[in-house]
Amino acid sequence: MAFLKLLARNRLALAGLIVIWIVVFLALITPLLPLADPDVTDTPNRFKAPFSEGAVLGTDHLGRDLLSRLMWGTRLSLAMGVAAAIIAATLGSAIGIIAGYFGGRTDNIIMRGVDMLMAFPYILLALAIVAALGPGLMNALFAVAAVNVPFFARNIRGITVGVAHKEFVDAVRLAGMRDSEIILREVLPNVLPVIVIGMSTTVGWMILETAGLSFLGLGSQPPQADLGSMLGEARSALITNPHTSIVPGAMILIIVMGINLLGDGVRDALDPRLKSGALSRPMPATEVDRRETTRAQTDSLLDIAGLQTEFRVRNRVYKAVGGVDLHVEKGECLGIIGESGSGKSVTALSVMGLVASPPGVITGGAVHFDGDDIIGAKYEVLRSLRGRRVAYIFQDPLATLHPLYKIGDQLIEAIQTHETISKSAARSRAIDLLKSVRIPNAENRIDSYPHEMSGGMRQRVGIAMALANDPDVIIADEPTTALDVTVQAQILSVLNDLRRERGLAILFITHDFGVVGQLCDRVAVMYAGKIVEEGPTDAVLRNPQHPYTSRLIDCVPTLGGGQRKLAAIPGLPPVVDRLPDGCAFADRCDKVQMECRSGAIDLAATAPARKTRCLFPENTQEASA
Ligand code: ADP
Ligand code: MG
């Protein structure tokens, strides 16, 4: 159903569907219609013009009724094309799945055979097959199917190779499932959409090819009509009686156009990547749609004031970031902490306009870097800042590094993007960078590919790349989440040293209070797109004021803390397209009061350097004492 809805949204595909539906319907009911016999010749009445008495579309060179021949011919051509497509898809897919699934020698032998078929020019091969088998409808059908087998075999083999090495296939193999069963139950369902897409986009071709063979007299034999043979017979009268060629020609055009429009629509609707619009290119910088500009609240190096970012997905609006105020000084490390989905990454990406648009839109606030507002700045300005003055480190270094380039080349590219410098100079800079993030044997490791390194080493490369242009601010989005604890400690100490040596400002995003305690001077706690508490790390850890913060801290195990049961916060964060009125945490808070559920609650100063967005903050006496 969802598939039909998607298809119907595509106007052209819908038009194709309607055309094809009409043609197929007419072809199906042809035997029931009161048509003249298509094969009865009536030479005295040859070449009658269209719309003449007794022959709506006129007659051909033997006086046969063109309308009747057209209907029967369309029926035959459609059947031939669809049959050829089904045969080619079945055979080709079977070959492709077997080659791709078993791999190795099986794959080699099968695919070389397929390659041999592909080495012949397409239509020539079909002609050769018909020549060998002798002309005739069935032989033409086989020829067309045969020349299309390699197309399916190659396509499906590629997809199967990808699927056959996925974890879920390994899992059922370990569970003892037989190969034939795995192919039918695990592989086939995953390649089926591709087969359907392949068929829907090639049926048109196959109709054309069978028509082509019939046109040359190798397909359907007289007196039987198909669209190709009708065109072939009309060839000699093309100038004198053009209607005999135009009638079948127009029908071929209509059918193939309709099928191709429909086929493209089916492909778009079935392909999950196209469906989500992932292949539509995002804009180079996040779209900005804000009413008024906001002034910087501090004169820090990086000042985020009232930042609002939302996602507009069809008729829904997800307010991922709802007015965030933050500032980072030179040489300072600010931690942002919060549960998954609280808007940390979107905040970080908004700073340099990196949120994908569509669907992301920055709807309010300002980000002042070194005194200038960079929200809505020209793309050239953003581009020169990105990587040179504000650099990012992301969570998964395997996803951020290009798998096909050596890490050295990627570092050199990062350096050369912002600086005109010779390749050898850039290379020695890259080696120094790798040394500065404590990669042992940097001179040799620079020529490694990302997959040759461990997770910890890869993340060091990620940090080295962020440092490549000596930035002022590094925004690290959960850089240690994918790593184990010992490697995490090493990475944190690398970052901490770099900050002290270079006076870097770091915006460190994490969901782990332990990490914040080790690295950050100040911490901001985020919940449902808003900062709920902010202050010096020590003070916040010792005297959390927002109930959410204290619950988060309770989730961290303490060494020597005895056998305490670890607390988990019940419930889930609110969905950001339907935020409740009042405090977003109210539903999960055990200190909730009536007042918490209405009106906006401000981030209020509760003590020097501390702010809390709570009507009934905890631990306020201790904090001011
Ligand atoms: P986190 O704090 O875990 O980094 P994010 O900043 O990635 O969270 O996400 C914040 C919110 O924005 C989440 O609720 C998420 O559902 C929403 N969001 C993120 N990307 C999109 C998107 N492309 N479309 C719709 N909503 C999104
Ligand atoms: Mg995130």
XYZ file of C-alpha atoms and ligand atoms in Angstrom:
653
model
C 0.000 0.000 0.000
C 2.771 2.397 0.934
C 4.373 1.408 -2.356
C 1.255 2.348 -4.346
C 0.995 5.654 -2.495
C 4.602 6.505 -3.292
C 4.047 5.535 -6.902
C 0.929 7.669 -7.147
C 2.834 10.719 -5.855
C 5.002 10.530 -8.955
C 2.766 12.133 -11.614
C 4.688 10.833 -14.622
C 4.722 7.289 -13.274
C 0.996 7.533 -12.649
C 0.456 8.667 -16.250
C 2.585 5.714 -17.430
C 0.583 3.355 -15.234
C -2.723 4.585 -16.670
C -1.498 4.298 -20.277
C -0.146 0.785 -19.723
C -3.282 -0.239 -17.881
C -5.461 0.867 -20.821
C -3.233 -0.851 -23.398
C -3.060 -4.098 -21.418
C -6.817 -4.031 -20.811
C -7.518 -3.562 -24.521
C -5.076 -6.335 -25.382
C -6.801 -8.665 -22.941
C -10.309 -8.067 -24.284
C -9.269 -8.114 -27.972
C -10.756 -11.588 -28.655
C -14.125 -10.398 -27.296
C -14.332 -7.287 -29.478
C -16.352 -7.288 -32.743
C -13.244 -6.903 -34.899
C -12.697 -8.034 -38.464
C -10.464 -11.080 -38.881
C -6.916 -9.658 -38.901
C -5.578 -12.160 -41.418
C -8.257 -12.091 -44.134
C -6.956 -10.376 -47.253
C -9.181 -8.225 -49.456
C -6.926 -6.889 -52.213
C -9.532 -4.698 -53.985
C -9.797 -2.648 -50.791
C -6.047 -2.220 -50.228
C -4.596 0.984 -48.784
C -7.916 2.418 -47.664
C -7.399 5.678 -45.775
C -8.180 5.898 -42.044
C -11.765 6.787 -41.042
C -13.154 5.243 -44.224
C -16.238 3.102 -44.185
C -15.758 -0.272 -42.460
C -12.113 0.384 -41.546
C -11.550 2.965 -38.814
C -7.760 2.923 -39.181
C -7.770 2.013 -42.852
C -6.366 -1.120 -44.458
C -2.878 -2.344 -45.364
C -1.299 -3.463 -48.645
C -3.360 -6.652 -48.676
C -6.586 -4.912 -47.646
C -6.521 -6.299 -44.086
C -8.212 -4.227 -41.406
C -5.491 -2.196 -39.638
C -7.441 -1.695 -36.397
C -7.893 -5.413 -35.972
C -4.246 -6.124 -36.871
C -3.123 -3.400 -34.458
C -5.079 -4.868 -31.564
C -3.950 -8.436 -32.195
C -0.423 -7.269 -32.916
C -0.225 -5.275 -29.674
C -1.437 -8.315 -27.793
C 1.279 -10.463 -29.313
C 4.054 -7.884 -28.877
C 3.167 -7.273 -25.228
C 3.078 -10.986 -24.511
C 6.426 -11.533 -26.243
C 8.099 -8.644 -24.405
C 6.808 -9.689 -20.996
C 7.647 -13.345 -21.600
C 11.168 -12.437 -22.704
C 11.595 -10.221 -19.626
C 10.414 -12.972 -17.284
C 12.673 -15.586 -18.875
C 15.679 -13.264 -18.898
C 15.084 -12.116 -15.310
C 14.591 -15.626 -13.959
C 17.571 -17.154 -15.724
C 19.821 -14.143 -15.266
C 18.971 -13.728 -11.586
C 19.488 -17.423 -10.883
C 22.907 -17.270 -12.534
C 23.772 -14.056 -10.712
C 22.683 -15.331 -7.300
C 24.591 -18.596 -7.674
C 27.749 -16.832 -8.879
C 27.549 -14.172 -6.189
C 26.635 -16.510 -3.363
C 29.212 -19.228 -3.934
C 31.956 -16.914 -5.197
C 35.444 -18.201 -5.930
C 35.802 -20.557 -8.876
C 32.053 -20.956 -9.483
C 31.787 -17.206 -9.783
C 34.795 -17.005 -12.070
C 33.606 -19.642 -14.511
C 30.016 -18.387 -14.680
C 30.912 -14.743 -15.001
C 33.508 -15.348 -17.728
C 30.782 -17.138 -19.690
C 28.490 -14.168 -19.157
C 31.293 -11.849 -20.222
C 31.662 -13.796 -23.466
C 27.980 -13.281 -24.211
C 28.383 -9.594 -23.432
C 31.365 -9.259 -25.747
C 29.106 -9.573 -28.811
C 27.170 -6.546 -30.003
C 23.737 -6.942 -28.596
C 21.452 -7.054 -31.632
C 24.043 -8.970 -33.668
C 24.006 -11.739 -31.074
C 20.209 -11.896 -31.232
C 20.408 -12.103 -35.031
C 23.002 -14.866 -34.803
C 20.821 -16.860 -32.421
C 17.771 -16.546 -34.670
C 19.890 -17.404 -37.684
C 21.034 -20.575 -35.961
C 17.571 -21.558 -34.689
C 15.692 -20.430 -37.787
C 13.179 -17.577 -38.006
C 9.990 -17.802 -35.984
C 8.181 -16.239 -33.085
C 9.460 -18.573 -30.375
C 13.049 -18.414 -31.580
C 12.950 -14.615 -31.605
C 11.652 -14.736 -28.055
C 14.521 -16.982 -26.944
C 17.053 -14.800 -28.725
C 15.832 -11.637 -27.009
C 15.699 -13.356 -23.629
C 19.197 -14.784 -24.102
C 20.850 -11.488 -24.935
C 19.283 -9.937 -21.832
C 20.404 -12.654 -19.435
C 23.895 -11.151 -18.909
C 22.381 -7.833 -17.844
C 20.442 -9.492 -15.018
C 23.259 -11.876 -14.141
C 25.775 -9.071 -13.669
C 23.414 -6.802 -11.740
C 22.113 -9.469 -9.399
C 25.567 -10.958 -8.813
C 26.769 -7.584 -7.562
C 23.876 -7.233 -5.125
C 24.194 -10.853 -3.986
C 27.906 -10.465 -3.208
C 26.964 -7.586 -0.904
C 24.156 -9.509 0.796
C 25.949 -12.860 1.084
C 28.612 -11.421 3.365
C 26.250 -9.655 5.736
C 26.131 -10.712 9.373
C 22.602 -12.097 9.203
C 23.656 -14.554 6.501
C 26.679 -15.613 8.552
C 24.323 -16.093 11.484
C 21.962 -18.493 9.693
C 24.942 -20.312 8.211
C 26.300 -20.831 11.712
C 22.836 -21.977 12.759
C 23.215 -24.802 10.238
C 20.878 -23.711 7.446
C 21.600 -25.299 4.067
C 22.884 -23.204 1.163
C 19.730 -23.719 -0.899
C 17.605 -22.618 2.033
C 19.788 -19.578 2.710
C 19.528 -18.541 -0.928
C 15.743 -18.877 -0.961
C 14.958 -17.452 2.472
C 17.680 -14.886 3.145
C 19.272 -13.826 -0.136
C 16.376 -13.877 -2.574
C 14.043 -11.574 -0.599
C 16.866 -9.051 -0.385
C 17.624 -9.032 -4.112
C 13.998 -9.296 -5.246
C 13.402 -5.521 -5.373
C 16.427 -5.183 -7.654
C 15.089 -7.916 -9.934
C 11.703 -6.199 -10.121
C 13.378 -2.872 -10.824
C 15.519 -4.488 -13.526
C 12.450 -6.006 -15.155
C 10.344 -2.893 -15.012
C 13.066 -0.858 -16.669
C 13.891 -3.428 -19.372
C 10.465 -4.691 -20.465
C 10.218 -1.708 -22.811
C 13.541 -2.618 -24.359
C 12.542 -6.209 -24.881
C 9.327 -5.210 -26.632
C 11.411 -3.024 -28.920
C 13.892 -5.830 -29.587
C 11.264 -8.448 -30.439
C 9.599 -5.859 -32.665
C 12.985 -5.257 -34.263
C 13.470 -8.929 -35.068
C 9.949 -9.161 -36.489
C 10.610 -6.015 -38.513
C 13.545 -7.826 -40.121
C 11.239 -10.779 -40.851
C 12.891 -13.032 -38.274
C 10.150 -12.966 -35.665
C 6.455 -13.466 -36.292
C 5.757 -14.970 -39.700
C 3.001 -13.867 -42.117
C 0.125 -13.633 -41.874
C 0.380 -13.321 -38.075
C 0.618 -9.674 -36.988
C 2.828 -8.178 -34.348
C 3.852 -4.544 -34.146
C 7.289 -5.198 -35.642
C 6.070 -7.239 -38.619
C 3.345 -4.655 -39.318
C 6.047 -1.994 -39.533
C 8.168 -4.241 -41.736
C 5.365 -4.918 -44.190
C 4.461 -1.237 -44.326
C 8.016 -0.204 -45.145
C 7.574 -0.286 -48.939
C 4.478 1.943 -48.694
C 6.054 4.396 -46.255
C 5.874 7.353 -48.668
C 2.703 6.534 -50.578
C 0.542 5.344 -47.694
C 2.174 6.533 -44.467
C -0.785 5.540 -42.262
C 0.194 1.870 -42.508
C 3.513 2.654 -40.752
C 2.220 5.351 -38.431
C -0.408 3.126 -36.797
C 1.947 0.420 -35.450
C 4.754 2.962 -34.925
C 2.614 5.160 -32.697
C 1.520 2.139 -30.684
C 5.147 1.096 -30.074
C 5.935 4.655 -28.969
C 2.987 4.746 -26.554
C 3.758 1.352 -25.029
C 7.486 1.913 -24.566
C 7.041 5.440 -23.198
C 4.384 4.242 -20.770
C 6.471 1.303 -19.574
C 9.578 3.416 -19.105
C 7.761 6.107 -17.112
C 6.153 3.441 -14.966
C 9.438 1.550 -14.621
C 11.271 4.642 -13.372
C 8.457 5.261 -10.894
C 8.627 1.666 -9.642
C 12.372 1.999 -9.209
C 12.083 5.223 -7.227
C 9.329 3.801 -5.041
C 11.134 0.522 -4.331
C 14.600 1.903 -3.690
C 14.714 2.872 -0.009
C 17.556 5.311 -0.579
C 15.732 7.210 -3.301
C 12.554 7.019 -1.231
C 14.017 8.944 1.689
C 15.435 11.515 -0.692
C 18.980 10.555 0.296
C 20.208 10.849 -3.250
C 18.940 14.371 -3.598
C 21.992 16.454 -2.893
C 21.907 18.449 0.340
C 22.704 22.136 0.109
C 26.298 23.141 0.885
C 25.182 24.955 4.039
C 22.127 24.585 6.237
C 19.143 26.638 5.152
C 18.573 29.674 7.379
C 15.091 31.054 7.920
C 15.174 33.425 10.875
C 13.055 36.479 11.580
C 15.557 38.536 13.570
C 19.242 38.439 14.343
C 20.369 37.818 17.888
C 23.273 39.609 19.529
C 26.168 37.754 21.073
C 25.734 37.350 24.805
C 29.427 37.215 25.650
C 32.607 38.138 23.829
C 33.908 34.582 23.898
C 35.686 32.964 20.968
C 32.560 30.968 20.142
C 29.212 32.263 21.328
C 25.981 30.438 20.563
C 22.904 32.500 21.429
C 19.303 31.284 21.252
C 20.117 28.774 18.509
C 17.055 27.034 17.062
C 17.264 24.279 14.486
C 14.351 22.242 13.247
C 13.689 19.523 10.701
C 10.789 20.037 8.335
C 9.736 16.623 7.151
C 6.612 16.801 5.024
C 3.983 18.346 7.308
C 5.834 17.676 10.573
C 8.284 19.959 12.312
C 10.871 18.378 14.617
C 12.293 21.079 16.899
C 15.617 19.363 17.520
C 17.311 22.421 19.026
C 15.017 24.866 20.805
C 17.028 27.915 21.843
C 20.480 26.916 23.024
C 22.901 29.393 24.654
C 26.523 28.346 25.017
C 29.920 29.959 24.942
C 33.470 28.626 24.822
C 36.605 30.582 25.674
C 40.027 30.100 24.178
C 41.746 27.108 25.796
C 38.555 26.024 27.517
C 36.790 22.690 27.271
C 33.015 22.800 27.454
C 31.162 19.518 27.782
C 27.668 18.971 26.420
C 25.972 15.986 27.946
C 22.579 14.435 27.450
C 20.758 11.299 26.418
C 20.741 10.131 22.855
C 18.369 12.282 20.807
C 18.599 15.346 23.032
C 19.910 17.486 20.188
C 23.638 17.534 20.906
C 24.773 16.592 17.429
C 22.346 18.947 15.725
C 23.603 21.819 17.923
C 27.190 20.984 17.012
C 26.480 20.691 13.300
C 24.447 23.903 13.221
C 27.514 25.903 14.273
C 29.161 25.517 10.872
C 25.935 25.096 8.895
C 26.518 21.358 8.469
C 22.981 20.151 9.215
C 21.664 18.603 5.994
C 19.101 20.785 4.226
C 16.510 19.657 3.393
C 15.138 18.820 5.957
C 17.184 20.928 8.410
C 16.477 24.643 8.865
C 18.042 27.069 11.335
C 15.119 29.188 12.465
C 16.584 31.462 15.089
C 19.520 32.614 17.150
C 23.090 33.378 16.246
C 26.534 31.817 16.351
C 29.305 34.367 16.803
C 32.772 33.166 16.013
C 35.528 35.630 16.814
C 32.929 38.400 16.896
C 31.132 37.688 13.595
C 27.741 36.038 13.202
C 28.264 32.996 10.973
C 24.647 31.825 10.747
C 23.568 32.755 7.256
C 27.082 33.853 6.292
C 28.027 33.349 2.660
C 29.055 29.840 1.700
C 32.609 31.001 0.876
C 32.973 32.390 4.399
C 31.742 29.160 5.972
C 33.951 27.117 3.697
C 37.068 29.001 4.672
C 36.202 28.611 8.372
C 35.319 24.928 8.212
C 38.356 22.815 9.016
C 40.677 25.831 9.180
C 39.389 27.575 12.291
C 36.618 25.281 13.486
C 37.243 21.559 13.070
C 35.094 18.536 13.832
C 35.844 15.086 15.193
C 33.021 12.608 14.669
C 31.999 9.464 16.443
C 32.889 6.768 13.962
C 36.331 7.253 12.399
C 35.750 4.365 10.001
C 32.822 6.259 8.530
C 34.640 9.599 8.330
C 37.816 8.320 6.695
C 37.619 7.396 3.023
C 38.220 3.637 2.794
C 40.042 3.762 -0.556
C 42.688 6.379 0.227
C 45.736 6.102 2.448
C 45.345 8.126 5.605
C 48.382 10.201 4.621
C 46.747 11.297 1.378
C 43.603 12.275 3.269
C 45.631 14.333 5.740
C 47.556 15.988 2.916
C 44.299 16.858 1.186
C 42.977 18.410 4.396
C 46.122 20.541 4.657
C 46.210 21.558 0.998
C 42.546 22.576 0.982
C 43.293 25.642 3.050
C 46.918 26.309 2.240
C 49.042 26.411 -0.905
C 51.892 24.174 0.107
C 53.903 21.555 -1.771
C 52.943 17.930 -1.447
C 56.208 16.938 0.228
C 55.910 19.753 2.777
C 52.315 18.724 3.442
C 53.450 15.142 3.877
C 56.034 16.015 6.505
C 53.377 18.135 8.249
C 51.079 15.112 8.172
C 53.773 12.974 9.790
C 54.214 15.585 12.526
C 50.455 15.597 13.065
C 50.366 11.833 13.440
C 53.215 12.080 15.945
C 51.386 14.751 17.902
C 48.434 12.408 18.387
C 50.941 9.753 19.506
C 50.685 7.326 16.645
C 53.791 5.151 16.925
C 55.981 4.766 13.843
C 54.198 7.623 12.074
C 56.605 7.592 9.086
C 55.328 4.174 8.051
C 51.780 4.360 9.317
C 51.074 7.344 7.094
C 50.840 4.934 4.152
C 48.232 2.713 5.810
C 44.639 2.427 4.718
C 41.956 3.084 7.347
C 40.998 -0.607 7.537
C 44.565 -1.497 8.469
C 44.340 0.458 11.715
C 42.596 -0.243 14.992
C 39.634 1.845 16.155
C 41.745 3.856 18.574
C 44.395 4.584 15.935
C 41.745 5.593 13.435
C 40.224 8.041 15.884
C 43.710 9.511 16.409
C 43.885 10.024 12.657
C 40.505 11.751 12.919
C 41.919 14.055 15.588
C 45.076 14.645 13.537
C 42.898 15.634 10.605
C 40.963 18.046 12.783
C 44.286 19.561 13.895
C 45.651 19.771 10.355
C 45.051 23.480 9.933
C 45.697 24.506 13.514
C 42.073 25.372 14.328
C 40.911 27.575 17.194
C 37.911 25.444 18.077
C 37.456 21.691 17.919
C 33.949 20.294 18.109
C 34.167 16.656 19.143
C 30.896 14.741 18.769
C 31.151 11.643 20.983
C 34.675 10.893 19.707
C 35.229 8.062 22.164
C 31.835 6.350 22.173
C 32.926 3.678 19.675
C 36.113 2.869 21.612
C 36.831 0.726 24.635
C 37.636 2.318 27.976
C 41.444 2.114 27.896
C 41.649 3.530 24.382
C 39.115 6.163 25.393
C 41.390 7.232 28.267
C 44.337 7.552 25.865
C 42.340 9.618 23.389
C 41.110 11.906 26.161
C 44.634 12.475 27.394
C 45.784 13.283 23.828
C 42.993 15.840 23.515
C 43.741 17.306 26.931
C 47.462 17.752 26.148
C 46.695 19.329 22.788
C 44.340 21.778 24.430
C 46.999 22.900 26.889
C 49.772 23.093 24.284
C 47.825 24.890 21.595
C 45.225 26.818 23.559
C 42.430 25.006 21.729
C 38.832 25.596 22.643
C 36.978 22.272 22.724
C 33.258 21.633 22.567
C 33.076 18.060 23.777
C 29.847 16.139 23.272
C 29.265 12.956 25.209
C 26.656 11.041 27.155
C 29.108 9.970 29.846
C 29.650 12.014 33.005
C 32.866 10.116 33.673
C 34.380 11.537 30.489
C 33.152 15.038 31.310
C 34.780 14.799 34.746
C 38.154 13.943 33.212
C 38.311 16.584 30.517
C 35.868 19.461 30.786
C 36.129 22.739 32.696
C 32.440 23.492 32.361
C 29.499 21.343 31.458
C 26.090 22.006 29.926
C 23.351 19.419 30.331
C 20.964 19.143 27.432
C 17.458 17.702 27.377
C 14.920 17.716 24.533
C 16.763 20.412 22.604
C 17.361 22.788 25.520
C 20.150 23.384 28.020
C 18.711 22.497 31.437
C 21.769 23.126 33.577
C 25.148 24.719 33.144
C 28.131 25.305 35.414
C 31.694 24.386 36.327
C 32.158 20.622 36.084
C 33.153 20.111 39.732
C 30.235 22.095 41.067
C 27.689 20.402 38.815
C 29.004 16.953 39.625
C 29.034 17.638 43.364
C 25.773 19.580 43.615
C 23.536 18.904 40.625
C 20.593 21.308 40.707
C 18.323 20.011 37.962
C 16.658 16.688 38.820
C 17.638 15.414 35.370
C 21.321 16.081 36.056
C 21.267 14.244 39.361
C 19.509 11.302 37.755
C 22.145 11.237 34.997
C 24.946 11.308 37.579
C 23.298 8.441 39.452
C 23.640 6.367 36.281
C 27.450 6.433 36.547
C 28.977 3.640 38.636
C 31.497 4.813 41.262
C 34.645 2.956 42.224
C 34.402 1.681 45.780
C 30.798 2.766 45.899
C 29.740 -0.560 47.315
C 27.029 -2.720 45.853
C 24.664 0.055 44.961
C 21.968 -0.641 42.421
C 22.626 1.515 39.352
C 19.734 3.871 38.733
C 18.196 4.154 35.301
C 15.899 6.995 34.336
C 12.438 5.585 33.660
C 10.561 6.609 30.542
C 11.813 8.109 27.309
C 12.672 11.669 26.235
C 9.728 13.432 24.562
C 9.420 13.342 20.791
C 10.579 16.704 19.515
C 7.665 17.305 17.169
C 5.223 17.249 20.102
C 7.004 18.895 23.025
C 4.864 19.252 26.152
C 4.039 22.630 27.627
C 6.224 23.593 30.577
C 9.170 21.430 31.601
C 10.003 18.721 29.060
C 11.316 16.488 31.844
C 8.151 16.749 33.964
C 6.807 13.317 33.006
C 9.940 11.548 34.197
C 10.705 13.745 37.211
C 9.896 12.441 40.716
C 9.719 16.002 42.114
C 7.189 17.252 39.602
C 4.639 19.874 40.753
C 1.573 21.429 39.155
C 3.520 24.541 38.143
C 6.014 22.487 36.143
C 3.449 21.675 33.483
C 2.677 25.095 32.099
C 4.443 28.129 30.718
C 8.024 28.559 29.619
C 10.680 27.840 32.228
C 13.814 29.961 31.973
C 17.426 29.032 32.411
C 17.946 31.065 35.597
C 21.134 31.893 37.482
C 21.084 30.025 40.794
C 24.621 30.722 41.983
C 27.692 32.464 40.549
C 28.494 30.831 37.176
C 25.610 28.381 37.512
C 22.294 28.272 35.703
C 19.386 25.840 35.957
C 16.132 25.503 34.029
C 14.019 24.273 36.942
C 11.360 25.836 39.156
C 12.456 23.769 42.153
C 16.212 23.285 41.831
C 17.986 20.981 44.288
C 21.159 21.647 46.271
C 20.996 25.432 45.977
C 22.243 26.135 49.537
C 25.345 23.987 49.179
C 26.170 25.599 45.874
C 26.174 29.143 47.180
C 27.900 28.180 50.414
P 22.010 13.484 19.914
O 21.836 14.316 21.154
O 21.917 12.037 20.234
O 23.239 13.837 19.150
P 20.668 14.554 17.627
O 21.180 15.939 17.767
O 21.324 13.703 16.601
O 20.733 13.811 19.025
O 19.103 14.576 17.317
C 18.226 15.464 17.962
C 16.817 15.223 17.483
O 16.680 15.603 16.136
C 16.363 13.796 17.613
O 15.137 13.767 18.285
C 16.191 13.326 16.196
O 15.070 12.502 16.113
C 15.988 14.620 15.431
N 16.563 14.503 14.076
C 17.872 14.411 13.775
N 18.058 14.330 12.427
C 16.823 14.367 11.883
C 16.303 14.332 10.536
N 17.107 14.237 9.474
N 14.959 14.388 10.373
C 14.139 14.477 11.432
N 14.544 14.526 12.693
C 15.859 14.471 12.946
Mg 24.665 12.515 18.378
